[in-house]
Each structure stands twice: as C-alpha cells, then as structure tokens.
Amino acid sequence: MGIVDYGIGNHASVMHSLRDIGFRVRVGSEIDVLNDVDVLLLPGVGAYPTAMKALHQHGLVGYLQDQARAQRPIIGICLGMQLLASASHELQYTDGLDLIPGKVVPLTEPKWHIGWNTIECVQRDSLLWPSDGQAFYFNHSFAYQGPPEYQVCVSRHLTTLSSVIRRGKVVGLQFHPEKSQAAGRILLKNVVFGLAHA
Amino acid sequence: MPDITFCKRCLYSSVHPLGLTFDGDGICSGCRIHEEKDSLDWSSRWQKLESVVQPYRNRDGRNYDCIVPVTGSGDSYYIVYLVKQRLGLNPLLVTYNKYFNTPLGIRNLANLRIRFNCDILYQNINPNSVKKIIRGTLRRFGSIYWPILAGQTVFPVQTAVRYQVPLIIWGAHQGLEQVGMFSHEHEVEMTRRYRKDHDLMGAEADDLLSIFDTLTEEDIWQFRYPDDDELKSVGVRGIYLGNYVRWDPKAQHEQMMRDYDYRTAMFSRTFDRYDYVDCFNYMDVHDLLKLYKHGYSKVTDHATREIRFGRLTRDEGLALVRQHELAPLRFLDQFCEWLGVTPRSMQFLLDQHRNRRFWTKTEPAGWEFRGVSTMQDQRNSEASGRTGLPDIFKANDKLEYDRNSDYVTIGKGWP
Amino acid sequence: MLKKRLVGVVTVKDGWAVQSFGYKRYLPLGRPECLIENLDRWGADEILVQVIDRSVDCQIPDFELLERIARLGLETPLIYGGGIRSVHDGVRAIQFGADRLVVDSIAHDDPCIVRGLSEQLGAQAIIAALPLSLHSGRIEWLDYRRRCATPIPEDILSLLETGVASETLIIDWTNEGYPEAFQVDLVKMFPLSAVPLIAFGGISASRQMIELLSFSNVAAIAVGNFLSYREHAVQEFKKALAGMSLRPPVYESTLPGLTDA
Amino acid sequence: MKYCKLCLQPDTRPNTVFTNEGLCPACHYYEESKKIDWQERYEILLDLIPSISRAPGQHFDCIIGVSGGKDSTRQAVWVREKLGLKPLLVCLSHPPQQVSQLGVDNISNLINMGFDVVLSSPAPQTWRDLMRDSFFKFANWARSSELALFSSVPQLAIRYKIPLIFWGENPALQIGDLSTMGRNGYDGNNLRYSNTLSSGHAWMVESGFNLNSILPYIYPTHEEFDSSRIQIVFLGWFIGDWGLVNNASYACPVGLGIRSEGPEETGDLYGLSNLDEDWHNMNQMVKYLKFGFGKVTEYVNEELRSGAINRSTAIDLVERYDGKCSEKYIRSFCEFIRISQDEFWAHIKRFMNRDLFEIDSTGNIQKKFKVGVGL
C-alpha cells in the first residue's frame, strides 16, 4: 500500500490499520516510491484547496490521472475521496483530480455529518457487499454529488449522501474506515484485496 | 522536573509510580481513602459481599464456586480463610510458580493447602522463556519481576475461562490501599487495563516483542490476557475482598499465625516480617531496583501503612525507613547464577535504572543516594535514635526454613 | 441512520489520568494512553481526552500526549480538549491525530478564534464545552478560570446558534463523578433546542442514559469515572441501551479468521 | 495357580488370559513384538503428527501425563526432541504429607529441562479420607488416587483444548489388561475400562463425599471426550525398547533421581519405580498377598523375556524379595490415614488369598505356593 502524502495531517491511524490487517505500507509523495506499491491511498485530513495545491507541487495530479487510466487501484478516504471528484466548492472553487466525474458541495440541512452512520449498498459490488448495513465513522461538512452510476453506497442523515463511490479501480470512501474499529478493518481489507487481485 | 510534593501525614510523595493526588490540607489521596477504614460500616459491607458472591455458588456440584489466586505469603491465608470459613465457598486455588521460591514459602503454601483442604493448580512456565523475558524486562524497565506479576495476574483469569468458573476473588486492591486510587464504595473490580497500566508497567505480553529483540511469540503467549469474547462468554469477574472487609495486613497475618500456623521471617531491607517470605528476590534485588528507579523502596510502603493505622508515628516510620532502605542484599549471587549473569555485569545492568533524580554518580566509582527519605524533614530528632524504634512484627521462622538458600522449583513443604 | 454515541472520557491532570469529582477533588487512575487504548478495545464510539490543568494556567495543548496517543494506532475517533488558545493550536492538534476538538474557556474569551477554527477544520470538528449548574431553577455557567457561576453569557449562546460548533458538551460540573447525579433539567431547560448536545457529569446508570437519549437533541452520552470500576464497562452500558440506536457492544477476539468477513 | 512357561507371571491377575501354549499375555506380546517392524510403526506416528491441529491461539501440540518418574520423563524428552512436538506436561501431585522429596525433585528436573508443566494437587484431607475408604473397601488405598491421576490428564486436555494425549504403555498389551483394547494397538480411548478406573467415582458419592469435593476424581465422560475430539495415543506401542530398566536408562542421564533403598525394603529390584511416594511399595505387598506376585516378579519377567537372567536366579530373587515392604512405610501409612498397625494387618489378612497364603501359629503370613511351580 502506498499512502500519498500531501504534507498535512498524520497518517499513523491509517498506517496502523493497514499494517494490522497485514499490508506493507509506504508513505511518500515521490513518484518512484508510489510506483513501487500495488494500491495507492489518498488519506483524509485537511482542506480541499491546500491538498490539491500540495498534489500539484509534487506533480502528482497528472501522475494519479495516468495511474487511474492504467487501471491502477486508487482509494480515497474522506477528503481523499472528494479529491477524486472533478471539483469542490470547499472554501473556494478548486479543480479536483477528476477521476470520478462529480462535484463536492457543502452540506446544507444539516450543515455537517458527524458520528457513526450505516451504509446501504445501492449497487451489487462484491467489495462492499459484506459491509452492507454496517456502521462507520463520518466526520465531514462537504459531500460528493454525481451521476448515480458511480454511487455504490449511500447513507441517510435527513438527506441521502454518497458514502462510497467507485469508477473502475478508483474507490472513494466518505467515512474513516481507519476509525471505524472492526467494521472498518473488514471493509478496508475487502476493498484493498479486491482491488489488488481483481 | 516539577518539584516533589510530600504528604503531611504519611511518607508518600508525588513521585509514587501509581500516581498520588493531594487535597487542600496537603494530605494525599492514599491517606484520605484510608480514613474510610474507620468510617465505613463494615458489617453492612460484609452483607454486600455475601450478596455479590451468592449467585456464583455452584448448585449442581459439578464445578468450583470460585478461583482464588494464592502464594506462600501475601494475604493468601486470610483470603482463603474468608472464602472458605466465612463465606463457605468451594474455591480452586491457583498459583504461578515464580521459581525464586524460599523453602519457607513452599512450606507456607503446603500448610495452607492442608489446613484449608483445597484443590490447587500450579502453573510452571518453562524457565527458558521466563529467563529470556526477564533479560528483556530488566533491560527495558529495570524489572526482574515482570513475568511473575504477569503470570500471577493472568493465570487465575485463564483458569476461570478454561474451568468456566467466572468468579475470581482477590485480596486488597493495591491502587486503593497505597494511593487511594478508588474509594471502597466504588467496589472496583479486576480490569485488564489496571493490570497493564500498573502491574506490568504499561507493557503487556505482546508489547515485549520487538524487531530488535530475540523474544518470540512462543516465549510470551502464555502471559496473554484472555480475549474479551472469552471473558464475556464465561462471565469472568474479579472482585477484591478489601472493598468489603476492613483490610489490615498486620492484624490479619497475626491472626493467621495464631490460628493456621502461618510462618514468618526477618528481612534486612524492611521491618515487616510477615509479607514476601516466599521469595528470595522480592525484598532483595527487586527491592533494590525499586529504590534505584523510584527513590524509595518497600520499607516506605510498610512504614506508610503502619503510620496510617496509627501503629507508628511519622517520625518513627521515617527513622525505620532510613535504617533499612540502604541495607545490603543477601541473595544477589543466587539470582546472578540463576539468570547466568556475572555479578559485575549484573551491577552494570542494575545501574542503568538509577533515576538521576535520586542518584548522583560520585568519583571514582560510587553513587550518592538522594532519595525521597533524604528530602523528608525530621520533625523531632530524638525518634531517629537507632535503639528506641518500635519492634512490632514477630518472626517465628527463617526464609531458608529447613534447607539452605537455593531456589526451590517444586518442593514438598511438609512437615 | 445516524447512531447515538457513548463517549469515553479520560481526564488528565499533571500528566496523570485521574478521576474527577465536582471539578475539585481528584483520585489518580494511571497512564492516559492505557485508559485510551482500553476504551478503543472496548469499542467506545468516541474517546474524549480532556486535559484540565491547561485552561487554568494558560499552557498550550498537550501535543506530546497527542503524539503518544497517535503512536497507539487507535481505531476510535479521538476528541481533544484543553488549552486550545488559537486556530494554530487547533489545527496542530488535528495534525497530531485528534479528529475533533473541544473548546471551553476560549469560546467566551475570544469567540472569533472558534469561528476561525470552524472555517479551517469544519464545524463538525468543533465541540463547545459548557460547564453548567442549576441554581434555584436557573441554569448557570461556570467561568472556570475566575471560579464563579453566572447565567450563560449571551455571546456564547449566539455563537452556538450560528452553528460554528457542531455539538455542545453540557457538563453538570457540580455532580461530576457522583453516581446518578446528572440533572436532566440542564438538558430540558437548555435555551437552544436545535443544538445537538453531549451530556456529561454524574451519569452512572443506564436508566439515566435511556432518559437522556430519548431527547432528540441529545446526540451522545459521555462517561468518565464510571467506566473505571468494571471490566467491559462500555459494553455493559451498551447492552443495557439495546433499544436506543447505539452501535451494539463488541467483545474483541484476536483469533485469526474471525474478524474478516 | 499356574505360571507362565517363559516368565514367572502367575495366572492370578484379573482380566488376563493365558495362551494355550501357556504363555502369559505379556510374554505372548513380547514374542509377537519380535516380528514387529518398528520402522513402520514409527512412520505411522510421523504420518499422525501433521494431522495434529493446534486450536487457534494454542501453542501446545499434545499433553503428556507425568509423575516425574522414568516412563514420563522418557516420554516427554522423546516427544519433544524426537517428534519435534511442543508438549504440555500435566502432573497430578500427591499431597505434601505423602509426596517424596525425590518426587518433587524429579518434577523440578522436568521443569528445569525447559518443559511447561501444570501441576494439580487435590485437597489433602479429602485425599486422605478417600485413601482410607479405598483401603478398607478395596484393600487398595490407591484406587482413589489412581482415579485422580488418570482423570487429571483428559480433564486438562479438554479445558486447555489440547486434544492429543500421549500415554505410556497400553495395559492391554504390555501387562495383559485386555479390557482397554481400542481400535488398534495405540488407541487409548478405552482406558476408562482399565481395572483401576472401572469402579469410577460412584463409590465415593455413596460413602458421603459430595460431588464438588471430588472434582479431581471424576473421569471425563465419553461425550466430553468426543465433543473435544480427545485422542489418547499409547507411545509404548511405538517404542520397541519400552520397559522398566530401559526407560530408567533413558531417563537417568537427563537428571532422573531414583530410590536408594534396596529391594529388601521396597520389594523393588533396582528402586526405579514409585519414585514420587512410598506407599505404593506397600501396595505392591498387598497385591502380592492377593495375587501371589509383586514388583520383583515384574522386573524378573522382563529380564527373563530378554534373556538377561536365567529362571533359577529369577526364582531366587522372587522368593527373596517379592512382596517385601519395610515396616517404616506401613507405620507412616497408618499414621497418615490414622489407623493402628493392628487394624492394618487385620484388614490385609481379610483380603489375603487363602489359596496362596496361610497364617502360621505365630500369626505370620506364609506362602503356600512355590515360585515358578505353583501350589
């Protein structure tokens, strides 16, 4: 596993979670490090514009787009999931990696989604199916909106929002699996194994 | 280093490893909780204990009522006395073999089993693993006692799961008795967290494994706490008698000496002659390490306890501490030989753990002790005379009992 | 749908995890990391670490403690409170591994810092702590540093109304640590009915929790001292709250093959 | 009373049948065993090992019941160092008043050889009362302690989730107790029918002991065996040179201590048996008075089979030492179970085999048979 480091937030939890499951983990922003791994992971801490700026600085935007086209497995967690989209309105309008068409908009009623919420699979996806109905930890005030074909799981909180999006081997998780205890461990293991061996 | 706060009533200070808090009058949490021993209604607390154990009495006669951890000293006699004679429960005794056994400890445990007529289970971990662990914990934590503490606190829990006997009955809660960690009325129970945090210095079995060390899973797996789902499926629960009975170790030991022939012995590093008579090392090299690391040793715990019970004044306690805490070791050679370490190398290993707060290197090859007792003010000096100190503990035997001072692995212990 | 939460609280004073009674009496418990790691294993929904000696003598947040906690590799969301004096403090605390922050005296002393934090990190990451008590039927707020109780200042109420903080931590500070002592009126009479609340202080029985969780605006129950007296204290409470839309209790099993689907 | 043609085993042992050529089961087994291909049996064992599955989180492969004596010490070392398995040793220890210093030293020896050992010891007073009842009911004080000894291993195997138990010799083959014959020579799951266990613990309940005070004496049921998939394997079936002298010759070099008293005190030719307590020797004397043969007979039988001694020397040794028991063991036994020596002898004589022994005018017991010839 390669955790893409865009210079903000610590990756201890994600790294521990992945290592507990049994994966080898590398953290880095250099292309030669990221080339050496099977699955790329975009972690979930910080604000959208700063993260995109960091990706640009390290020349990773083009790189990630090439890898996605080459069917390299990429997983985005929380902010990392939103970066996969075309653009986001967080703070100011910013272009994303555009690996999964759609945009990121602020939540309105209510203005944030915090706490443990269940996910419902709306598409038959073998990686996510075992986690249908499980509760995961959400902590965000912006959300992805896009074509239903990319929406694999949703969660209900007064409105319906996308909790898992997928296009080919690019998967976005709005919640924090590394902070969702046993349910998170199981889902992360299924998704990573599923993508790496698909 | 924040400066040290001293309790006005006892000899403890804010460096106590279990933590200590102070109130507005400068009295420590240990002394405050100790006051409950004379304010609580102990007859109603005993009835509460009866109601707690009641559902665990085995009805179909197919199993034991409870698990009781025991050793050749400690409060084992009084605990089994309460469990069997006063509560009328049918216990399975369990004991972890520490290998540093004194013949007197072997004798005491044999006598306990005969007098109270109990079944017992001894766990003997293979000594190769035990020694490998001790070499690691001595290096990392300055502790030669880790496997013993780990074994004594987990074997009863493992046995409770294996034998499906959910109730474990312990004596007093060390955190409550020493530093007033809980009120008796909190009726605190056995938790895995307390074991890791305090008994094991923050390191459970798996925390000993490191890529830089040679310890393997094969060496440490027997010290692992049972999984939560195992504990739940059996309903394992550990209670402390000290929450329901006014716990006074000295009085209890004397009662057991009278009624059940518990035997005691002298120590050089403390005036208490009743506890730890089953181990060559607890009051010896283990106690020295405590002095190195924390700036005080077991004699201060004993003095503090007796001060709180009013059997010693603070100055008498301090004088006894100063008289004993620097006494030389008697059994270090056996330990070096047992572990396979030369005496000089052993001293090197021990010195790694001298806390610079209490020990200063002096030229050419010495150490100056500036531990907690040296910082305590002596209110009236005449109590510090060596002669006039109270001698309130009786020894009726010696550690070696009927043999020399070699460790006994498994002993006969009778007559 | 969104679950209600049981939050485990670890109170830290002079580097020690302590039991706290009525904001003035303390008993030692142990290493904060040991209590936190234990709550993680027990499956608490969130863990709140509140460092209480920071606000009084104005030190910075305990980043060193946060770093030690991060090394544990927790799988439970972590809330940090204590000594956050600036937006920079807050952002750094998040970077050191906290998922959410509790702001206490700063909400009154300098509300624009709270607004700044909310913009930087998102309101969902901010919790406002209100130590309250009841005096002759009226709710009073404790100014922790000046040690006096006054009606809840208007500026705090208006701050909360703007949704700058996602939740408010109601602390019945006089009853903190005492069994079955939390006064439900603090929730019933709380002026802002739309603000989600976390109730804390003197909650020791599931009966209290069931009553409090039945209020729609109570999002979570926080428990401190009363998680330290029994093994599996979190799971025992969750078992008793079976019908209250909390995540079910979990009893860890380390045997291989059981955890993966 | 008829003697075996090859050795000096009389046909008086229960559950045993001589062959029509007049050979006792042990000699018959010895003759048969000459044809055994031990390499093939060893390969059967090697095939068995991979099928041993450790329960999750369990790091022991098997359990071995040990007393610290010669057989168990040899087994433990062989299983660990030859088969490369990790055994948990289980020792049912006599109470402090009865266990010998030699016994505790031998267990200490096993521990210090790096074995993990669980030592269980039943409540001493209950043990003594049961011994007393056992002595008066069966003239064999060991009936209760044997039950605890045999039960401790499967009890712990079930509780520690270690299904494979290694046992020593198959009583059906080596000493002719045919009732324990299993599916094959090494299957020990019918051990529960051996004559020492056949009486079970019912008699204890009848004589007033309630169940929860005799838990160590309750042999696990068939259902408990099956639900935990317990499998007892006799190592004796795989070890061709299994025997009294051989086992001691393997165990002594790794630290086993043996008795220093001579056969005139113990009725034990080389002091290799009953190392962990003294009163089994006295039990051998009682067995001698019931069946006309004791420990010395067992020794010489082995050596007659292997041709180490001739029949006349054997007869002389049996005549001189079989059934001997020093008075000090009888005194310590009587003190322990609190009876007088007169009561002891009165009871023993009641169980004495009148066909084989008689009491002379001075009250001493004389044997009526001639060793090797019969009555």
PDB file of C-alpha atoms in Angstrom, chain D residues 164-260:
ATOM      1  CA  LEU D 164      -3.908 -35.245  21.618  1.00  0.00           C
ATOM      2  CA  ILE D 165      -2.819 -37.097  24.785  1.00  0.00           C
ATOM      3  CA  PHE D 166       0.274 -39.296  24.808  1.00  0.00           C
ATOM      4  CA  TRP D 167       0.103 -42.147  27.322  1.00  0.00           C
ATOM      5  CA  GLY D 168       2.723 -44.692  28.259  1.00  0.00           C
ATOM      6  CA  GLU D 169       2.130 -48.392  27.865  1.00  0.00           C
ATOM      7  CA  ASN D 170      -1.028 -49.983  26.584  1.00  0.00           C
ATOM      8  CA  PRO D 171      -2.181 -52.002  29.633  1.00  0.00           C
ATOM      9  CA  ALA D 172      -3.899 -54.437  27.276  1.00  0.00           C
ATOM     10  CA  LEU D 173      -0.647 -55.437  25.596  1.00  0.00           C
ATOM     11  CA  GLN D 174       2.211 -54.973  27.945  1.00  0.00           C
ATOM     12  CA  ILE D 175       0.617 -56.239  31.147  1.00  0.00           C
ATOM     13  CA  GLY D 176      -2.418 -58.139  29.831  1.00  0.00           C
ATOM     14  CA  ASP D 177      -5.379 -55.930  30.913  1.00  0.00           C
ATOM     15  CA  LEU D 178      -7.377 -56.768  27.738  1.00  0.00           C
ATOM     16  CA  SER D 179     -10.399 -54.647  28.655  1.00  0.00           C
ATOM     17  CA  THR D 180      -8.663 -51.465  27.442  1.00  0.00           C
ATOM     18  CA  MET D 181      -8.085 -52.743  23.855  1.00  0.00           C
ATOM     19  CA  GLY D 182      -9.000 -49.894  21.443  1.00  0.00           C
ATOM     20  CA  ARG D 183      -9.456 -49.726  17.664  1.00  0.00           C
ATOM     21  CA  ASN D 184      -5.752 -50.518  17.265  1.00  0.00           C
ATOM     22  CA  GLY D 185      -2.653 -51.030  19.385  1.00  0.00           C
ATOM     23  CA  TYR D 186      -2.130 -47.363  20.069  1.00  0.00           C
ATOM     24  CA  ASP D 187      -5.716 -46.114  20.569  1.00  0.00           C
ATOM     25  CA  GLY D 188      -6.125 -45.349  24.265  1.00  0.00           C
ATOM     26  CA  ASN D 189      -9.678 -44.033  24.376  1.00  0.00           C
ATOM     27  CA  ASN D 190     -10.878 -47.169  26.181  1.00  0.00           C
ATOM     28  CA  LEU D 191      -8.509 -46.530  29.050  1.00  0.00           C
ATOM     29  CA  ARG D 192     -11.609 -45.751  31.095  1.00  0.00           C
ATOM     30  CA  TYR D 193     -12.320 -49.505  31.243  1.00  0.00           C
ATOM     31  CA  SER D 194      -8.981 -50.478  32.765  1.00  0.00           C
ATOM     32  CA  ASN D 195      -9.405 -52.214  36.108  1.00  0.00           C
ATOM     33  CA  THR D 196      -8.032 -49.245  38.049  1.00  0.00           C
ATOM     34  CA  LEU D 197     -10.761 -46.954  36.615  1.00  0.00           C
ATOM     35  CA  SER D 198     -13.594 -49.393  36.184  1.00  0.00           C
ATOM     36  CA  SER D 199     -15.005 -48.658  39.677  1.00  0.00           C
ATOM     37  CA  GLY D 200     -15.429 -44.954  38.752  1.00  0.00           C
ATOM     38  CA  HIS D 201     -16.261 -42.420  41.465  1.00  0.00           C
ATOM     39  CA  ALA D 202     -19.755 -43.683  42.361  1.00  0.00           C
ATOM     40  CA  TRP D 203     -18.457 -45.388  45.485  1.00  0.00           C
ATOM     41  CA  MET D 204     -17.099 -42.056  46.697  1.00  0.00           C
ATOM     42  CA  VAL D 205     -20.501 -40.422  46.461  1.00  0.00           C
ATOM     43  CA  GLU D 206     -22.046 -43.421  48.216  1.00  0.00           C
ATOM     44  CA  SER D 207     -19.631 -43.083  51.129  1.00  0.00           C
ATOM     45  CA  GLY D 208     -20.719 -39.478  51.667  1.00  0.00           C
ATOM     46  CA  PHE D 209     -18.415 -37.251  49.563  1.00  0.00           C
ATOM     47  CA  ASN D 210     -20.462 -34.658  47.659  1.00  0.00           C
ATOM     48  CA  LEU D 211     -19.581 -34.108  44.020  1.00  0.00           C
ATOM     49  CA  ASN D 212     -17.943 -30.689  44.335  1.00  0.00           C
ATOM     50  CA  SER D 213     -15.378 -32.025  46.791  1.00  0.00           C
ATOM     51  CA  ILE D 214     -14.188 -34.822  44.486  1.00  0.00           C
ATOM     52  CA  LEU D 215     -13.951 -32.932  41.185  1.00  0.00           C
ATOM     53  CA  PRO D 216     -10.340 -34.078  40.522  1.00  0.00           C
ATOM     54  CA  TYR D 217     -11.516 -37.717  40.698  1.00  0.00           C
ATOM     55  CA  ILE D 218     -14.171 -37.527  38.002  1.00  0.00           C
ATOM     56  CA  TYR D 219     -13.030 -39.116  34.720  1.00  0.00           C
ATOM     57  CA  PRO D 220     -14.457 -37.182  31.726  1.00  0.00           C
ATOM     58  CA  THR D 221     -17.393 -38.921  30.028  1.00  0.00           C
ATOM     59  CA  HIS D 222     -17.473 -40.347  26.501  1.00  0.00           C
ATOM     60  CA  GLU D 223     -19.451 -37.269  25.365  1.00  0.00           C
ATOM     61  CA  GLU D 224     -16.829 -34.929  26.806  1.00  0.00           C
ATOM     62  CA  PHE D 225     -14.114 -36.927  25.012  1.00  0.00           C
ATOM     63  CA  ASP D 226     -15.982 -36.783  21.722  1.00  0.00           C
ATOM     64  CA  SER D 227     -17.031 -33.111  21.887  1.00  0.00           C
ATOM     65  CA  SER D 228     -13.396 -32.114  22.463  1.00  0.00           C
ATOM     66  CA  ARG D 229     -12.142 -34.722  19.934  1.00  0.00           C
ATOM     67  CA  ILE D 230      -9.796 -36.143  22.618  1.00  0.00           C
ATOM     68  CA  GLN D 231      -7.497 -38.892  21.307  1.00  0.00           C
ATOM     69  CA  ILE D 232      -5.236 -40.880  23.651  1.00  0.00           C
ATOM     70  CA  VAL D 233      -2.251 -42.487  21.925  1.00  0.00           C
ATOM     71  CA  PHE D 234      -0.090 -45.142  23.643  1.00  0.00           C
ATOM     72  CA  LEU D 235       3.547 -44.267  22.992  1.00  0.00           C
ATOM     73  CA  GLY D 236       4.509 -47.711  24.317  1.00  0.00           C
ATOM     74  CA  TRP D 237       3.119 -49.182  21.063  1.00  0.00           C
ATOM     75  CA  PHE D 238       5.686 -47.211  19.037  1.00  0.00           C
ATOM     76  CA  ILE D 239       8.702 -47.602  21.321  1.00  0.00           C
ATOM     77  CA  GLY D 240      10.100 -51.068  20.857  1.00  0.00           C
ATOM     78  CA  ASP D 241      12.514 -50.991  23.782  1.00  0.00           C
ATOM     79  CA  TRP D 242       9.901 -49.807  26.279  1.00  0.00           C
ATOM     80  CA  GLY D 243      10.451 -51.319  29.701  1.00  0.00           C
ATOM     81  CA  LEU D 244      11.280 -50.732  33.344  1.00  0.00           C
ATOM     82  CA  VAL D 245      15.073 -50.865  33.058  1.00  0.00           C
ATOM     83  CA  ASN D 246      15.253 -49.300  29.596  1.00  0.00           C
ATOM     84  CA  ASN D 247      13.068 -46.346  30.450  1.00  0.00           C
ATOM     85  CA  ALA D 248      15.164 -45.638  33.531  1.00  0.00           C
ATOM     86  CA  SER D 249      18.325 -45.947  31.413  1.00  0.00           C
ATOM     87  CA  TYR D 250      16.963 -43.213  29.111  1.00  0.00           C
ATOM     88  CA  ALA D 251      15.683 -41.001  31.960  1.00  0.00           C
ATOM     89  CA  CYS D 252      18.558 -41.118  34.451  1.00  0.00           C
ATOM     90  CA  PRO D 253      21.066 -39.469  32.052  1.00  0.00           C
ATOM     91  CA  VAL D 254      18.727 -36.438  31.791  1.00  0.00           C
ATOM     92  CA  GLY D 255      18.557 -35.980  35.542  1.00  0.00           C
ATOM     93  CA  LEU D 256      16.053 -38.538  36.886  1.00  0.00           C
ATOM     94  CA  GLY D 257      16.759 -39.430  40.539  1.00  0.00           C
ATOM     95  CA  ILE D 258      15.967 -42.993  41.728  1.00  0.00           C
ATOM     96  CA  ARG D 259      15.476 -44.683  45.117  1.00  0.00           C
ATOM     97  CA  SER D 260      18.445 -45.511  47.287  1.00  0.00           C
TER      98      SER D 260
END
